[in-house]
PDB file of C-alpha atoms in Angstrom:
ATOM      1  CA  GLN A   1     153.667  68.271  96.024  1.00 68.00           C
ATOM      2  CA  GLN A   2     151.057  68.011  93.271  1.00 78.00           C
ATOM      3  CA  LYS A   3     149.051  64.812  93.916  1.00 89.00           C
ATOM      4  CA  VAL A   4     148.010  64.501  90.313  1.00 94.00           C
ATOM      5  CA  GLN A   5     150.790  65.234  87.785  1.00 95.00           C
ATOM      6  CA  GLN A   6     150.318  65.647  84.093  1.00 96.00           C
ATOM      7  CA  SER A   7     152.606  65.459  81.124  1.00 96.00           C
ATOM      8  CA  PRO A   8     153.609  66.906  78.817  1.00 97.00           C
ATOM      9  CA  GLU A   9     152.747  70.547  79.703  1.00 95.00           C
ATOM     10  CA  SER A  10     152.104  71.266  76.091  1.00 96.00           C
ATOM     11  CA  LEU A  11     151.604  69.308  72.966  1.00 97.00           C
ATOM     12  CA  SER A  12     151.340  70.144  69.252  1.00 98.00           C
ATOM     13  CA  VAL A  13     150.068  67.644  66.698  1.00 98.00           C
ATOM     14  CA  PRO A  14     149.090  67.846  63.082  1.00 98.00           C
ATOM     15  CA  GLU A  15     145.385  67.598  62.017  1.00 98.00           C
ATOM     16  CA  GLY A  16     144.594  63.920  61.771  1.00 97.00           C
ATOM     17  CA  GLY A  17     147.278  62.918  64.092  1.00 98.00           C
ATOM     18  CA  MET A  18     147.276  61.212  67.538  1.00 98.00           C
ATOM     19  CA  ALA A  19     147.451  63.305  70.722  1.00 98.00           C
ATOM     20  CA  SER A  20     148.461  61.471  73.920  1.00 98.00           C
ATOM     21  CA  PHE A  21     148.242  62.711  77.469  1.00 98.00           C
ATOM     22  CA  ASN A  22     149.673  61.170  80.676  1.00 98.00           C
ATOM     23  CA  CYS A  23     148.545  61.514  84.231  1.00 97.00           C
ATOM     24  CA  THR A  24     150.262  60.087  87.296  1.00 96.00           C
ATOM     25  CA  SER A  25     149.041  60.231  90.880  1.00 92.00           C
ATOM     26  CA  SER A  26     151.155  60.085  94.030  1.00 87.00           C
ATOM     27  CA  ASP A  27     148.277  58.768  96.128  1.00 88.00           C
ATOM     28  CA  ARG A  28     147.402  55.181  96.006  1.00 89.00           C
ATOM     29  CA  ASN A  29     143.941  56.006  97.467  1.00 89.00           C
ATOM     30  CA  PHE A  30     142.774  57.552  94.275  1.00 90.00           C
ATOM     31  CA  GLN A  31     140.398  55.065  92.559  1.00 88.00           C
ATOM     32  CA  TYR A  32     138.354  57.259  90.251  1.00 91.00           C
ATOM     33  CA  PHE A  33     139.658  59.336  87.423  1.00 94.00           C
ATOM     34  CA  TRP A  34     138.189  61.858  84.861  1.00 95.00           C
ATOM     35  CA  TRP A  35     139.537  63.622  81.879  1.00 97.00           C
ATOM     36  CA  TYR A  36     138.197  67.166  81.343  1.00 97.00           C
ATOM     37  CA  ARG A  37     138.730  69.540  78.477  1.00 97.00           C
ATOM     38  CA  GLN A  38     138.631  73.385  78.645  1.00 96.00           C
ATOM     39  CA  HIS A  39     138.420  75.492  75.582  1.00 96.00           C
ATOM     40  CA  SER A  40     139.759  79.176  75.887  1.00 92.00           C
ATOM     41  CA  GLY A  41     137.278  81.366  77.717  1.00 91.00           C
ATOM     42  CA  GLU A  42     134.958  78.468  78.764  1.00 94.00           C
ATOM     43  CA  GLY A  43     134.492  76.269  81.827  1.00 95.00           C
ATOM     44  CA  PRO A  44     135.991  72.759  81.842  1.00 96.00           C
ATOM     45  CA  LYS A  45     133.823  69.960  80.348  1.00 96.00           C
ATOM     46  CA  ALA A  46     134.055  66.233  81.146  1.00 94.00           C
ATOM     47  CA  LEU A  47     135.306  64.015  78.353  1.00 95.00           C
ATOM     48  CA  MET A  48     135.219  60.757  80.044  1.00 93.00           C
ATOM     49  CA  SER A  49     135.552  58.881  83.313  1.00 93.00           C
ATOM     50  CA  ILE A  50     137.500  55.725  84.009  1.00 94.00           C
ATOM     51  CA  PHE A  51     137.133  53.690  87.161  1.00 92.00           C
ATOM     52  CA  SER A  52     138.458  50.273  86.225  1.00 92.00           C
ATOM     53  CA  ASP A  53     141.829  49.010  84.983  1.00 94.00           C
ATOM     54  CA  GLY A  54     142.142  48.715  81.207  1.00 95.00           C
ATOM     55  CA  ASP A  55     140.795  50.751  78.225  1.00 96.00           C
ATOM     56  CA  LYS A  56     137.709  52.744  77.752  1.00 96.00           C
ATOM     57  CA  LYS A  57     136.777  54.030  74.278  1.00 96.00           C
ATOM     58  CA  GLU A  58     134.388  56.716  73.411  1.00 95.00           C
ATOM     59  CA  GLY A  59     134.487  57.691  69.821  1.00 96.00           C
ATOM     60  CA  ARG A  60     137.907  59.196  68.867  1.00 97.00           C
ATOM     61  CA  PHE A  61     138.844  59.301  72.654  1.00 97.00           C
ATOM     62  CA  THR A  62     140.482  56.298  74.431  1.00 98.00           C
ATOM     63  CA  ALA A  63     141.473  56.356  78.136  1.00 97.00           C
ATOM     64  CA  HIS A  64     143.622  53.783  79.807  1.00 97.00           C
ATOM     65  CA  LEU A  65     143.959  53.226  83.557  1.00 96.00           C
ATOM     66  CA  ASN A  66     146.555  51.165  85.453  1.00 95.00           C
ATOM     67  CA  LYS A  67     145.822  51.471  89.144  1.00 91.00           C
ATOM     68  CA  ALA A  68     148.975  49.402  90.097  1.00 92.00           C
ATOM     69  CA  SER A  69     151.255  52.033  88.563  1.00 92.00           C
ATOM     70  CA  LEU A  70     148.876  54.904  89.470  1.00 91.00           C
ATOM     71  CA  HIS A  71     148.901  55.985  85.781  1.00 96.00           C
ATOM     72  CA  VAL A  72     146.016  57.044  83.494  1.00 97.00           C
ATOM     73  CA  SER A  73     146.290  58.194  79.902  1.00 98.00           C
ATOM     74  CA  LEU A  74     144.142  59.795  77.291  1.00 98.00           C
ATOM     75  CA  HIS A  75     144.576  59.361  73.504  1.00 98.00           C
ATOM     76  CA  ILE A  76     142.716  61.242  70.818  1.00 98.00           C
ATOM     77  CA  ARG A  77     142.924  59.805  67.298  1.00 97.00           C
ATOM     78  CA  ASP A  78     142.292  61.763  64.211  1.00 98.00           C
ATOM     79  CA  SER A  79     142.819  65.071  66.099  1.00 98.00           C
ATOM     80  CA  GLN A  80     140.902  68.124  64.803  1.00 97.00           C
ATOM     81  CA  PRO A  81     141.652  71.826  65.193  1.00 97.00           C
ATOM     82  CA  SER A  82     138.536  72.044  67.411  1.00 97.00           C
ATOM     83  CA  ASP A  83     140.403  69.642  69.868  1.00 98.00           C
ATOM     84  CA  SER A  84     142.814  72.425  70.648  1.00 97.00           C
ATOM     85  CA  ALA A  85     142.219  73.109  74.330  1.00 96.00           C
ATOM     86  CA  LEU A  86     143.603  72.490  77.775  1.00 96.00           C
ATOM     87  CA  TYR A  87     143.166  68.903  79.070  1.00 97.00           C
ATOM     88  CA  PHE A  88     142.901  68.116  82.770  1.00 97.00           C
ATOM     89  CA  CYS A  89     143.152  64.949  84.563  1.00 96.00           C
ATOM     90  CA  ALA A  90     141.261  64.764  87.967  1.00 95.00           C
ATOM     91  CA  ALA A  91     141.035  62.088  90.572  1.00 93.00           C
ATOM     92  CA  SER A  92     139.084  61.230  93.739  1.00 89.00           C
ATOM     93  CA  GLU A  93     139.251  58.597  96.485  1.00 87.00           C
ATOM     94  CA  ASP A  94     135.665  58.067  96.803  1.00 80.00           C
ATOM     95  CA  LEU A  95     132.369  58.745  94.926  1.00 76.00           C
ATOM     96  CA  ASN A  96     130.136  59.101  97.893  1.00 72.00           C
ATOM     97  CA  VAL A  97     129.378  62.242  99.912  1.00 67.00           C
ATOM     98  CA  GLY A  98     132.338  63.249 101.982  1.00 69.00           C
ATOM     99  CA  ASP A  99     135.742  64.889 101.932  1.00 67.00           C
ATOM    100  CA  ASN A 100     137.242  62.028  99.991  1.00 64.00           C
ATOM    101  CA  SER A 101     134.904  62.557  97.093  1.00 74.00           C
ATOM    102  CA  LYS A 102     136.571  65.796  96.252  1.00 83.00           C
ATOM    103  CA  LEU A 103     138.272  65.963  92.833  1.00 89.00           C
ATOM    104  CA  ILE A 104     142.020  66.602  92.901  1.00 91.00           C
ATOM    105  CA  TRP A 105     143.125  68.217  89.625  1.00 93.00           C
ATOM    106  CA  GLY A 106     146.304  68.187  87.617  1.00 94.00           C
ATOM    107  CA  LEU A 107     147.725  71.374  86.165  1.00 93.00           C
ATOM    108  CA  GLY A 108     146.643  70.414  82.625  1.00 95.00           C
ATOM    109  CA  THR A 109     148.204  69.818  79.184  1.00 96.00           C
ATOM    110  CA  SER A 110     147.719  72.429  76.505  1.00 96.00           C
ATOM    111  CA  LEU A 111     146.944  70.824  73.075  1.00 97.00           C
ATOM    112  CA  VAL A 112     147.298  72.655  69.717  1.00 98.00           C
ATOM    113  CA  VAL A 113     146.146  70.883  66.661  1.00 98.00           C
ATOM    114  CA  ASN A 114     147.643  72.380  63.557  1.00 96.00           C
ATOM    115  CA  PRO A 115     145.557  72.457  60.348  1.00 93.00           C
TER     116      PRO A 115
ATOM    117  CA  GLU B   1     121.963  69.302  78.690  1.00 62.00           C
ATOM    118  CA  ALA B   2     122.866  70.368  82.226  1.00 59.00           C
ATOM    119  CA  ALA B   3     123.213  74.048  82.828  1.00 92.00           C
ATOM    120  CA  VAL B   4     125.256  76.125  85.183  1.00 97.00           C
ATOM    121  CA  THR B   5     125.215  79.862  84.974  1.00 97.00           C
ATOM    122  CA  GLN B   6     127.365  82.433  86.762  1.00 97.00           C
ATOM    123  CA  SER B   7     126.966  86.172  87.383  1.00 97.00           C
ATOM    124  CA  PRO B   8     128.647  88.463  86.782  1.00 97.00           C
ATOM    125  CA  ARG B   9     130.826  87.161  84.010  1.00 96.00           C
ATOM    126  CA  SER B  10     133.484  89.648  84.941  1.00 97.00           C
ATOM    127  CA  LYS B  11     133.984  92.109  87.778  1.00 97.00           C
ATOM    128  CA  VAL B  12     136.455  94.722  88.882  1.00 97.00           C
ATOM    129  CA  ALA B  13     136.557  95.247  92.587  1.00 97.00           C
ATOM    130  CA  VAL B  14     138.640  97.451  94.879  1.00 97.00           C
ATOM    131  CA  THR B  15     140.885  96.114  97.534  1.00 97.00           C
ATOM    132  CA  GLY B  16     138.955  95.785 100.822  1.00 97.00           C
ATOM    133  CA  GLY B  17     135.562  95.730  99.215  1.00 97.00           C
ATOM    134  CA  LYS B  18     132.979  93.009  99.318  1.00 97.00           C
ATOM    135  CA  VAL B  19     132.399  90.865  96.286  1.00 98.00           C
ATOM    136  CA  THR B  20     129.602  88.334  95.768  1.00 98.00           C
ATOM    137  CA  LEU B  21     129.753  85.816  92.893  1.00 98.00           C
ATOM    138  CA  SER B  22     126.510  84.022  92.179  1.00 98.00           C
ATOM    139  CA  CYS B  23     125.859  80.571  90.624  1.00 98.00           C
ATOM    140  CA  HIS B  24     122.577  78.973  89.538  1.00 98.00           C
ATOM    141  CA  GLN B  25     122.091  75.413  88.215  1.00 97.00           C
ATOM    142  CA  THR B  26     119.079  73.842  86.606  1.00 95.00           C
ATOM    143  CA  ASN B  27     120.456  70.296  86.824  1.00 89.00           C
ATOM    144  CA  ASN B  28     118.618  69.342  89.970  1.00 90.00           C
ATOM    145  CA  HIS B  29     122.077  68.357  91.330  1.00 90.00           C
ATOM    146  CA  ASP B  30     122.702  68.076  95.127  1.00 89.00           C
ATOM    147  CA  TYR B  31     126.486  68.884  94.927  1.00 92.00           C
ATOM    148  CA  MET B  32     127.842  72.298  94.108  1.00 94.00           C
ATOM    149  CA  TYR B  33     131.393  73.636  94.072  1.00 95.00           C
ATOM    150  CA  TRP B  34     133.436  76.869  93.782  1.00 97.00           C
ATOM    151  CA  TYR B  35     136.863  76.694  92.161  1.00 97.00           C
ATOM    152  CA  ARG B  36     139.509  79.306  91.326  1.00 97.00           C
ATOM    153  CA  GLN B  37     141.771  79.028  88.394  1.00 96.00           C
ATOM    154  CA  ASP B  38     145.193  80.679  88.142  1.00 91.00           C
ATOM    155  CA  THR B  39     147.817  80.209  85.612  1.00 78.00           C
ATOM    156  CA  GLY B  40     150.207  77.507  86.888  1.00 69.00           C
ATOM    157  CA  HIS B  41     147.850  76.239  89.580  1.00 72.00           C
ATOM    158  CA  GLY B  42     145.046  74.532  87.675  1.00 84.00           C
ATOM    159  CA  LEU B  43     141.751  74.326  89.515  1.00 93.00           C
ATOM    160  CA  ARG B  44     141.653  74.684  93.209  1.00 93.00           C
ATOM    161  CA  LEU B  45     138.578  74.003  95.446  1.00 94.00           C
ATOM    162  CA  ILE B  46     137.408  76.867  97.637  1.00 97.00           C
ATOM    163  CA  HIS B  47     134.124  75.721  99.098  1.00 97.00           C
ATOM    164  CA  TYR B  48     131.589  73.024  98.235  1.00 94.00           C
ATOM    165  CA  SER B  49     128.088  71.906  99.349  1.00 94.00           C
ATOM    166  CA  TYR B  50     126.247  68.746  99.335  1.00 90.00           C
ATOM    167  CA  VAL B  51     122.792  70.042 100.403  1.00 91.00           C
ATOM    168  CA  ALA B  52     121.068  73.279 100.799  1.00 94.00           C
ATOM    169  CA  ASP B  53     121.833  75.433 103.791  1.00 94.00           C
ATOM    170  CA  SER B  54     125.136  73.600 104.366  1.00 93.00           C
ATOM    171  CA  THR B  55     128.661  74.367 102.988  1.00 95.00           C
ATOM    172  CA  GLU B  56     132.027  72.684 103.446  1.00 94.00           C
ATOM    173  CA  LYS B  57     135.622  74.103 103.286  1.00 94.00           C
ATOM    174  CA  GLY B  58     137.639  73.087 100.268  1.00 93.00           C
ATOM    175  CA  ASP B  59     141.350  73.190  99.895  1.00 91.00           C
ATOM    176  CA  ILE B  60     141.813  77.120  99.873  1.00 94.00           C
ATOM    177  CA  PRO B  61     138.845  78.544 101.913  1.00 97.00           C
ATOM    178  CA  ASP B  62     140.691  81.419 103.698  1.00 97.00           C
ATOM    179  CA  GLY B  63     139.356  84.727 102.690  1.00 97.00           C
ATOM    180  CA  TYR B  64     136.137  83.270 101.216  1.00 98.00           C
ATOM    181  CA  LYS B  65     132.678  82.511 102.490  1.00 98.00           C
ATOM    182  CA  ALA B  66     130.046  80.441 100.761  1.00 98.00           C
ATOM    183  CA  SER B  67     126.159  80.391 100.955  1.00 98.00           C
ATOM    184  CA  ARG B  68     123.838  77.687  99.655  1.00 97.00           C
ATOM    185  CA  PRO B  69     120.269  79.086 100.315  1.00 97.00           C
ATOM    186  CA  SER B  70     118.604  76.572  97.919  1.00 96.00           C
ATOM    187  CA  GLN B  71     119.484  73.503  95.851  1.00 95.00           C
ATOM    188  CA  GLU B  72     119.805  75.727  92.732  1.00 97.00           C
ATOM    189  CA  ASN B  73     121.889  78.609  94.127  1.00 98.00           C
ATOM    190  CA  PHE B  74     125.379  78.761  95.500  1.00 98.00           C
ATOM    191  CA  SER B  75     127.218  82.076  96.194  1.00 98.00           C
ATOM    192  CA  LEU B  76     130.819  82.897  96.877  1.00 98.00           C
ATOM    193  CA  ILE B  77     131.441  85.945  99.042  1.00 98.00           C
ATOM    194  CA  LEU B  78     134.699  87.799  99.392  1.00 97.00           C
ATOM    195  CA  GLU B  79     134.203  90.026 102.541  1.00 95.00           C
ATOM    196  CA  LEU B  80     137.483  91.942 102.084  1.00 97.00           C
ATOM    197  CA  ALA B  81     138.759  91.476  98.566  1.00 97.00           C
ATOM    198  CA  SER B  82     142.483  91.376  98.174  1.00 97.00           C
ATOM    199  CA  LEU B  83     144.950  91.610  95.224  1.00 97.00           C
ATOM    200  CA  SER B  84     145.780  87.887  95.521  1.00 96.00           C
ATOM    201  CA  GLN B  85     142.122  87.020  94.860  1.00 97.00           C
ATOM    202  CA  THR B  86     142.366  88.163  91.243  1.00 97.00           C
ATOM    203  CA  ALA B  87     141.468  85.014  89.283  1.00 97.00           C
ATOM    204  CA  VAL B  88     138.862  83.299  87.223  1.00 97.00           C
ATOM    205  CA  TYR B  89     136.180  81.557  89.386  1.00 98.00           C
ATOM    206  CA  PHE B  90     134.222  78.553  88.304  1.00 98.00           C
ATOM    207  CA  CYS B  91     131.153  77.090  89.794  1.00 98.00           C
ATOM    208  CA  ALA B  92     130.212  73.481  89.148  1.00 96.00           C
ATOM    209  CA  SER B  93     127.424  70.958  90.047  1.00 94.00           C
ATOM    210  CA  SER B  94     127.321  67.204  90.170  1.00 90.00           C
ATOM    211  CA  ASP B  95     125.195  64.380  91.218  1.00 85.00           C
ATOM    212  CA  ALA B  96     125.307  60.601  91.591  1.00 74.00           C
ATOM    213  CA  GLY B  97     122.635  60.320  88.805  1.00 67.00           C
ATOM    214  CA  ASP B  98     125.110  61.911  86.385  1.00 65.00           C
ATOM    215  CA  SER B  99     127.947  59.607  87.358  1.00 70.00           C
ATOM    216  CA  TYR B 100     129.452  62.349  89.414  1.00 81.00           C
ATOM    217  CA  GLU B 101     130.496  64.206  86.450  1.00 87.00           C
ATOM    218  CA  GLN B 102     130.978  67.932  87.312  1.00 92.00           C
ATOM    219  CA  TYR B 103     129.144  70.459  85.057  1.00 94.00           C
ATOM    220  CA  PHE B 104     130.940  73.790  85.029  1.00 96.00           C
ATOM    221  CA  GLY B 105     129.654  77.247  84.518  1.00 97.00           C
ATOM    222  CA  PRO B 106     131.360  79.736  82.115  1.00 96.00           C
ATOM    223  CA  GLY B 107     133.366  81.422  84.827  1.00 96.00           C
ATOM    224  CA  THR B 108     133.676  84.810  86.391  1.00 97.00           C
ATOM    225  CA  ARG B 109     136.879  86.883  85.803  1.00 96.00           C
ATOM    226  CA  LEU B 110     137.545  88.868  88.892  1.00 97.00           C
ATOM    227  CA  THR B 111     140.174  91.633  88.948  1.00 97.00           C
ATOM    228  CA  VAL B 112     140.894  93.269  92.352  1.00 97.00           C
ATOM    229  CA  LEU B 113     142.693  96.673  92.127  1.00 96.00           C
TER     230      LEU B 113
END
């Protein structure tokens, strides 16, 4: 069973619209979460991390974490065609050196922003 | 910005042959990782390393070896390449000083025939 599950699998929004991504973990040990973005033909690139309950905003991007429900979300406002990419949620149990610091990845959500 | 480079960018190998994928980082990061990416499977960790001359098994290590001869370099070795190892391979580095964010290379597309 996938420990980090993402939804939806794909998403299409108009330029200027809001894109929303969801991520749910099945392991209550996960404490640290990241959102990564991968454009076609490139490696993933970190968008933002979120380690505490609540919202974290960076520019057009807002992440929300609720550890009690094991749910993290990402919202992109004013979406641009350049935001079209694959978005991954990743989680880990620990930040320190060791097996528990490994990132566990979701399968990703494909976003298309239509001009 | 942190930089991770991979070589080759693409490779065609024959079944049973040996393949070496190389990764070089200039981030001064201690941690390095090898992932493979397949459609429908996302990113899966093959091997990782926290310090030079030491490697650890990830989630799918079978059929792969890793080598970390220096802080900057991390190689992935397929001693006997198989059809099932056709995939895109990514190297990444991270460090506590960068909030553990993983910086990825551009990937190597490996096709085993």
